Backbone as CSV, one residue per row, in Angstrom:
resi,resn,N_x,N_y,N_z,CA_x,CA_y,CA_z,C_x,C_y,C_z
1,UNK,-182.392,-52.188,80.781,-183.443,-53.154,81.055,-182.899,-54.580,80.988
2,UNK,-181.949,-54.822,79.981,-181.366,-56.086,79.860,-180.359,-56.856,81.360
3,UNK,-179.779,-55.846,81.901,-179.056,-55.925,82.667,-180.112,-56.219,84.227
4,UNK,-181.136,-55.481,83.966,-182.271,-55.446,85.343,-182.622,-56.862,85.193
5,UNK,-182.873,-57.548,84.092,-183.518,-59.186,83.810,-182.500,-60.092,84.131
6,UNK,-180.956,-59.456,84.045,-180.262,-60.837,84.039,-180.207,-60.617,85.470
7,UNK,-180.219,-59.586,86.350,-179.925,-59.688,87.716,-181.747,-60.326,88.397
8,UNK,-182.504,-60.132,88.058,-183.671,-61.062,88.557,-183.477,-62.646,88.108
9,UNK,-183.296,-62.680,86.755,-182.615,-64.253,86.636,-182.156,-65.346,87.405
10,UNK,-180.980,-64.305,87.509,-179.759,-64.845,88.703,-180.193,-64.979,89.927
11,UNK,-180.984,-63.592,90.517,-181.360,-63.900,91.546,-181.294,-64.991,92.199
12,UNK,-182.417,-66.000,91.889,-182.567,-67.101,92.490,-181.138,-68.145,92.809
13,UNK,-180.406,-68.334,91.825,-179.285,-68.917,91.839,-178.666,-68.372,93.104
14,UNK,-178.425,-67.068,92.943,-177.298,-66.518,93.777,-178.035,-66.489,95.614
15,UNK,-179.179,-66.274,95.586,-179.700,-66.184,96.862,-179.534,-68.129,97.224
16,UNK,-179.771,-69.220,96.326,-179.728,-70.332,96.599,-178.003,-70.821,97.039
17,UNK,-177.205,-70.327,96.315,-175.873,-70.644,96.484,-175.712,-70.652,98.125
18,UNK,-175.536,-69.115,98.203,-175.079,-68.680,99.987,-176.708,-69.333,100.800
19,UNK,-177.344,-69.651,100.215,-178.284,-70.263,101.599,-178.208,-71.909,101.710
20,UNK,-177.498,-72.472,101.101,-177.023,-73.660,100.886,-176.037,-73.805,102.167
21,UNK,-174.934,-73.055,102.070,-174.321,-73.069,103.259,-174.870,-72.769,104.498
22,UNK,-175.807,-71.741,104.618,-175.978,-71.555,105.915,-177.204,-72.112,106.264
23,UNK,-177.607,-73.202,105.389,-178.740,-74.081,105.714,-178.027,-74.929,106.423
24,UNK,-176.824,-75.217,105.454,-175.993,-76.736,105.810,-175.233,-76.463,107.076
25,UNK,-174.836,-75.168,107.454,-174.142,-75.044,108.929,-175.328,-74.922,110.185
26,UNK,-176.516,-74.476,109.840,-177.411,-74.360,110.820,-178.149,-76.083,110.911
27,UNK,-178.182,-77.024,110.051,-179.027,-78.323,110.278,-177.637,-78.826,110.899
28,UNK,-176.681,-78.769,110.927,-175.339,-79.924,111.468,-175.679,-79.003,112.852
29,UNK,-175.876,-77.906,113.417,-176.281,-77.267,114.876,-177.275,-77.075,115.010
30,UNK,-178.486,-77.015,114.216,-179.804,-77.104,115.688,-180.631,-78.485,114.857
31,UNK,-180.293,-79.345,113.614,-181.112,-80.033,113.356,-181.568,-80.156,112.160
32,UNK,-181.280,-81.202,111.215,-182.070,-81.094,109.956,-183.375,-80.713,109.695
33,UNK,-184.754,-81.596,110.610,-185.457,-81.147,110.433,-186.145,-79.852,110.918
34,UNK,-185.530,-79.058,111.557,-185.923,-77.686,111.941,-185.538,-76.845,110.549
35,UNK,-184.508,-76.900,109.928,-184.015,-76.642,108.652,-184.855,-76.768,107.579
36,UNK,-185.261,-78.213,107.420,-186.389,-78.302,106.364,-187.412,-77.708,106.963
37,UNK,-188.146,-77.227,107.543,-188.976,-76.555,108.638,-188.988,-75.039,107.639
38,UNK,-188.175,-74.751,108.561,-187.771,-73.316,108.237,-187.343,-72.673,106.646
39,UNK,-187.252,-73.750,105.715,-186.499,-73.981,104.464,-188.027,-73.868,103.734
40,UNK,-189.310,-74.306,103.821,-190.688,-74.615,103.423,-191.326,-73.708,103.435
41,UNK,-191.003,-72.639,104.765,-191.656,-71.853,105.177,-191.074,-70.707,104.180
42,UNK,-189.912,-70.444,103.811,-189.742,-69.733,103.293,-190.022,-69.934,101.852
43,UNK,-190.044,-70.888,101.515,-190.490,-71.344,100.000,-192.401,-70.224,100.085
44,UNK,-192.706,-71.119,100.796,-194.432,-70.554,100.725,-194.320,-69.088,100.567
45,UNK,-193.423,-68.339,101.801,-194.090,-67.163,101.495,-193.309,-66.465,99.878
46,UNK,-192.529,-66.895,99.795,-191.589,-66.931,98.238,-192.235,-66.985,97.182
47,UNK,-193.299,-67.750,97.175,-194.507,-68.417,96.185,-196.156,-67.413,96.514
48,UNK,-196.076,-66.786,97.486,-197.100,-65.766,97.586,-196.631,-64.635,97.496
49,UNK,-195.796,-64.518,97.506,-194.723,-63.284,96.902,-194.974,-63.232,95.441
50,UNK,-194.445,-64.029,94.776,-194.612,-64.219,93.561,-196.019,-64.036,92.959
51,UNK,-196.899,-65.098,93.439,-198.047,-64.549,92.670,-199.117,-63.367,93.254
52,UNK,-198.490,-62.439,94.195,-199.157,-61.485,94.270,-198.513,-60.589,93.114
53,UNK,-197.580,-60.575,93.216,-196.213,-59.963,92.252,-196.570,-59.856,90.680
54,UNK,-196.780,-60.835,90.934,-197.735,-61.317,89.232,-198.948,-60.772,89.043
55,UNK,-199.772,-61.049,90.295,-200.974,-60.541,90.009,-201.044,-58.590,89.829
56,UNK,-200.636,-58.005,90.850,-199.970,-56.337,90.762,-198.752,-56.272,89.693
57,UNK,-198.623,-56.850,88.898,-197.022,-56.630,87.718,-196.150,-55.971,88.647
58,UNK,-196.009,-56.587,89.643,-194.905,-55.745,90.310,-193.447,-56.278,90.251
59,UNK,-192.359,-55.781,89.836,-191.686,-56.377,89.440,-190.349,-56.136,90.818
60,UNK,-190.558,-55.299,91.974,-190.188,-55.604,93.049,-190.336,-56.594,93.890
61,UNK,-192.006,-57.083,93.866,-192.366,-58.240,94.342,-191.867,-59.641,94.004
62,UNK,-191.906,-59.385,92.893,-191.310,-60.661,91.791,-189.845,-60.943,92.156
63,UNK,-189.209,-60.134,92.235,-187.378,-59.800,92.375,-187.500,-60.583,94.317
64,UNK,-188.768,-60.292,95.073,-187.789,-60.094,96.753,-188.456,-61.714,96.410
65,UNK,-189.734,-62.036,95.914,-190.693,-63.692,96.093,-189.102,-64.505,95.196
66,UNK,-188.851,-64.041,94.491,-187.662,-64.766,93.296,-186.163,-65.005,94.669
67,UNK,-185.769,-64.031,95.468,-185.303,-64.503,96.192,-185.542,-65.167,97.229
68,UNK,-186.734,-64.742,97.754,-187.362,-66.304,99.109,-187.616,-66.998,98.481
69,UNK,-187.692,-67.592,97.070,-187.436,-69.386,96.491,-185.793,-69.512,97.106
70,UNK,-185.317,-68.884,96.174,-183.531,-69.064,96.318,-183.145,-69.315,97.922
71,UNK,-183.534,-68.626,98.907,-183.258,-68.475,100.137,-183.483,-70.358,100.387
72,UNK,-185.003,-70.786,100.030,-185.809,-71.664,100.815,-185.175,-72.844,99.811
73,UNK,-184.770,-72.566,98.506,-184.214,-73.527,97.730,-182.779,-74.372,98.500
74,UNK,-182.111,-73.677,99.326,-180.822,-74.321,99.512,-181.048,-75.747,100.148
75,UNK,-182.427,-76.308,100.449,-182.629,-77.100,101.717,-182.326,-78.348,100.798
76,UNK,-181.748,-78.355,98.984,-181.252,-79.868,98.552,-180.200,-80.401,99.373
77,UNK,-179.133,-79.656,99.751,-178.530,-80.705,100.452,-178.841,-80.704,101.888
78,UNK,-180.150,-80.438,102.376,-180.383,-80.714,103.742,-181.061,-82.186,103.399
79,UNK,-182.173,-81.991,102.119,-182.862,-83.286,102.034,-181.406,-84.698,101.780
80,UNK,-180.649,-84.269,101.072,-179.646,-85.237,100.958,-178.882,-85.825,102.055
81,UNK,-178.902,-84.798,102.692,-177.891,-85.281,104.189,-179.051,-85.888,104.954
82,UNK,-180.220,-85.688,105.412,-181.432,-86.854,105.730,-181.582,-88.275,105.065
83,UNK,-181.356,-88.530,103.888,-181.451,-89.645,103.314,-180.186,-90.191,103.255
84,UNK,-178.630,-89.540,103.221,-177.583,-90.398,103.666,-177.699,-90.634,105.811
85,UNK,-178.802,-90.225,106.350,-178.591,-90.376,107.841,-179.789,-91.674,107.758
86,UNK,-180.301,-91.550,106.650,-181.631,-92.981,107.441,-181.572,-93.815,106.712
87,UNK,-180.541,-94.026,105.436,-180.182,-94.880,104.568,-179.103,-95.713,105.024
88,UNK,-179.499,-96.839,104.243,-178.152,-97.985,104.644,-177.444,-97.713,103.733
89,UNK,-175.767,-98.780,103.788,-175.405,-98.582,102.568,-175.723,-99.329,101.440
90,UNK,-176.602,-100.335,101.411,-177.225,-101.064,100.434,-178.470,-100.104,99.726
91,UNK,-178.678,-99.527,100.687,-180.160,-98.694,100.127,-179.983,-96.896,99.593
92,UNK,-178.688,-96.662,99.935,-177.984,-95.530,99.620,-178.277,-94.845,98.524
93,UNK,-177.818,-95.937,97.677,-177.527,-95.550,95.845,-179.176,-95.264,95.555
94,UNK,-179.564,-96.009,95.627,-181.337,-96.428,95.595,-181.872,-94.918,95.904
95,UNK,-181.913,-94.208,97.115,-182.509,-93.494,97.277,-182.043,-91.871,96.761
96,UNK,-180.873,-91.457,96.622,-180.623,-90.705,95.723,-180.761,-90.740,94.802
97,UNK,-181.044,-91.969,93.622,-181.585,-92.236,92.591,-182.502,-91.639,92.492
98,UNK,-183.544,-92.133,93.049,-185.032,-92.007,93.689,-184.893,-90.239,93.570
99,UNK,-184.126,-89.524,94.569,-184.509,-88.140,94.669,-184.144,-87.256,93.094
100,UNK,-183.180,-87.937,92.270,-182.828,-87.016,90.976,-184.050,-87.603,90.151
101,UNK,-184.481,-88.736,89.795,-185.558,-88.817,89.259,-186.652,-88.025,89.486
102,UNK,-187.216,-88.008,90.625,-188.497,-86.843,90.939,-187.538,-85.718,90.796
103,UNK,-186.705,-84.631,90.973,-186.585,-83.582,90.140,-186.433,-83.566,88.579
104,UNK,-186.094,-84.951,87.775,-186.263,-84.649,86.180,-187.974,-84.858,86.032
105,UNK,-188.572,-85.447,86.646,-189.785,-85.577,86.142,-190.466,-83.910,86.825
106,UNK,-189.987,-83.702,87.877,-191.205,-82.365,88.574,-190.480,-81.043,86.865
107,UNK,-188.857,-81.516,86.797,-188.401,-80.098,85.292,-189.108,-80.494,84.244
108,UNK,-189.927,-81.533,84.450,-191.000,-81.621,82.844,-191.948,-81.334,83.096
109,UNK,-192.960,-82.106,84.333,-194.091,-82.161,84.850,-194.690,-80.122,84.851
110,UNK,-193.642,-79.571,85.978,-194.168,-78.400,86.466,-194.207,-77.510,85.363
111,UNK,-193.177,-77.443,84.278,-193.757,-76.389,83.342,-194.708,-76.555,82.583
112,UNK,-195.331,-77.334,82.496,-196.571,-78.150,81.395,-197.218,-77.734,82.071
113,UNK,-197.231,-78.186,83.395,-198.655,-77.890,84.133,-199.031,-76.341,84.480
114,UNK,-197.654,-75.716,84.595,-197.935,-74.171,84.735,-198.635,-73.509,83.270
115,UNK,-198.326,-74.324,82.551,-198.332,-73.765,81.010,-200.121,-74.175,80.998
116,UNK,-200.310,-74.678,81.521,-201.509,-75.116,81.243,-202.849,-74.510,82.359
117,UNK,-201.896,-73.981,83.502,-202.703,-73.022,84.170,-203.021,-71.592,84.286
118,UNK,-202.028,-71.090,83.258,-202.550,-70.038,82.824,-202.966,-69.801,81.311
119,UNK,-203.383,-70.712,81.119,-203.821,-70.888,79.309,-205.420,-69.627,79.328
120,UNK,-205.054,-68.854,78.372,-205.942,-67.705,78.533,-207.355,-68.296,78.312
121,UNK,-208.181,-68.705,78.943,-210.216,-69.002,79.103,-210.612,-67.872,79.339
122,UNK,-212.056,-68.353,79.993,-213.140,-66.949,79.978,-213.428,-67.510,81.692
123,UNK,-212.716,-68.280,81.802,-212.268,-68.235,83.878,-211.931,-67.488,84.183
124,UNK,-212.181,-66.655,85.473,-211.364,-65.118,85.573,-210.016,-65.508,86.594
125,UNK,-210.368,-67.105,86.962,-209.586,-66.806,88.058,-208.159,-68.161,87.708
126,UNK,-208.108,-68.020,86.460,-206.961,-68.477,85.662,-206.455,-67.774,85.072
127,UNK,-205.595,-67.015,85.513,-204.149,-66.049,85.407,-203.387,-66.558,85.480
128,UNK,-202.057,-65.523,85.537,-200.549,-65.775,85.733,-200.348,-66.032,86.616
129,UNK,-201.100,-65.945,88.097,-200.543,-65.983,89.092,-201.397,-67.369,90.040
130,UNK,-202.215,-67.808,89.442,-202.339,-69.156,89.833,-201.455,-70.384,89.587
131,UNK,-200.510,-70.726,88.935,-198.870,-71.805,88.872,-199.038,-71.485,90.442
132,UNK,-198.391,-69.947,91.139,-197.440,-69.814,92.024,-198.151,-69.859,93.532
133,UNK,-199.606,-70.118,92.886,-200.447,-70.486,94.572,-200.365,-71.429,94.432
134,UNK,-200.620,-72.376,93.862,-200.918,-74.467,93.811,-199.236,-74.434,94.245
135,UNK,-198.161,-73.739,93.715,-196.585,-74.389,94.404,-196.717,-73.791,95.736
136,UNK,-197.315,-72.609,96.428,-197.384,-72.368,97.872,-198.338,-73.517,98.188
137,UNK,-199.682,-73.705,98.149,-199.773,-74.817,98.648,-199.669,-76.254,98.522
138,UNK,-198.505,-76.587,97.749,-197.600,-77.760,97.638,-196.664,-77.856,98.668
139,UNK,-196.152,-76.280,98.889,-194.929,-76.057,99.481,-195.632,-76.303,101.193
140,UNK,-197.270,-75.473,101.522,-197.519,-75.853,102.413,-197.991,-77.247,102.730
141,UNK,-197.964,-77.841,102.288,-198.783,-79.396,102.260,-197.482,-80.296,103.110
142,UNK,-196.119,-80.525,102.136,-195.209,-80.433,101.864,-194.530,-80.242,103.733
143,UNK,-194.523,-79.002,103.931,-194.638,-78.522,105.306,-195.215,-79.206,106.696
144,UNK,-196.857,-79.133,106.298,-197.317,-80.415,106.828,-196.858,-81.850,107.455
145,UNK,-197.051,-82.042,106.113,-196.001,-83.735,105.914,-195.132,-83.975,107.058
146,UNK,-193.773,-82.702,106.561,-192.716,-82.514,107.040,-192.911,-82.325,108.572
147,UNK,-193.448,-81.507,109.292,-194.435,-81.458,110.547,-194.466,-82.981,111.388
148,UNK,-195.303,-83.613,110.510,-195.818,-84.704,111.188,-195.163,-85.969,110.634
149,UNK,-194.488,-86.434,109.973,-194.130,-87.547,109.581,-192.025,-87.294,109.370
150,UNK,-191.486,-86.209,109.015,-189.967,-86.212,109.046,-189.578,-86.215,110.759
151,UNK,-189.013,-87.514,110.256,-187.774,-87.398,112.104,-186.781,-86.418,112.187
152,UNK,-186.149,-86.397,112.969,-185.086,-85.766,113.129,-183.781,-86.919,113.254
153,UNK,-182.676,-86.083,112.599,-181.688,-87.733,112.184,-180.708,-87.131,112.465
154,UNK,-180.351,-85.814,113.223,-179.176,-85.742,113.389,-178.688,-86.406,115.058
């Protein structure tokens, strides 16, 4: 059993590693933002994976949703290579700044807030598996956005 947890663990890591590259070889040939596109999409269904997964204790579900994060996770250095294409070099430093700050605040922010959405009430519909719908529709919102407001910079 110990050995089954560290390989769901990892999961995510290891599915994020190798999709890093072949995020980063597919946005330098058809396009960053088709990448982040396609990178969102897989987050969402990753995140309804998950909390169906949660909701059925299924721990297959959990394992394939744990790898469509990892898959949809590689798109950091797609967002990075967008902000070194629309950045100056005065404004460079600035905006990678900018992007590690919002991930230390979302590694404080999101577990509090998950912690706090499944805090056991007499709501029926505050479970375990509500965190992982509000991040699908973050992830779809997010998508959206990305839709209508990201250029394309390659």
């Amino acid at each position: 059993m110990n050995v089954m947890y560290g390989i769901f663990l990892s999961s995510f890591s290891i599915f994020q590693f190798f999709s890093t590259l072949l995020l980063g070889s597919y946005c330098d040939a058809h396009g960053r933002k088709k990448a982040v596109l396609i990178s969102l999409m897989i987050m969402v269904v990753g995140f309804v994976l998950l909390s169906i997964g949660t909701y059925f204790q299924s721990l297959a579900l959990l394992f394939v949703g744990y790898a469509f994060l990892g898959i949809g996770g590689g798109n950091v250095t797609v967002y990075y290579s967008i902000i070194a294409d629309i950045s100056t070099i005065k404004t460079k430093e600035k905006y990678f700044g900018l992007v590690g700050v919002c991930f230390g605040i979302a590694f404080i922010i999101g577990p509090f807030l998950g912690g706090i959405l499944t805090k056991s009430t007499s709501q029926y519909w505050l479970n375990y598996s509500l965190p992982f719908i509000i991040s699908s529709l973050c992830c779809g919102i997010g998508l959206i956005i990305s839709i209508v407001f990201l250029p394309e910079t390659l």
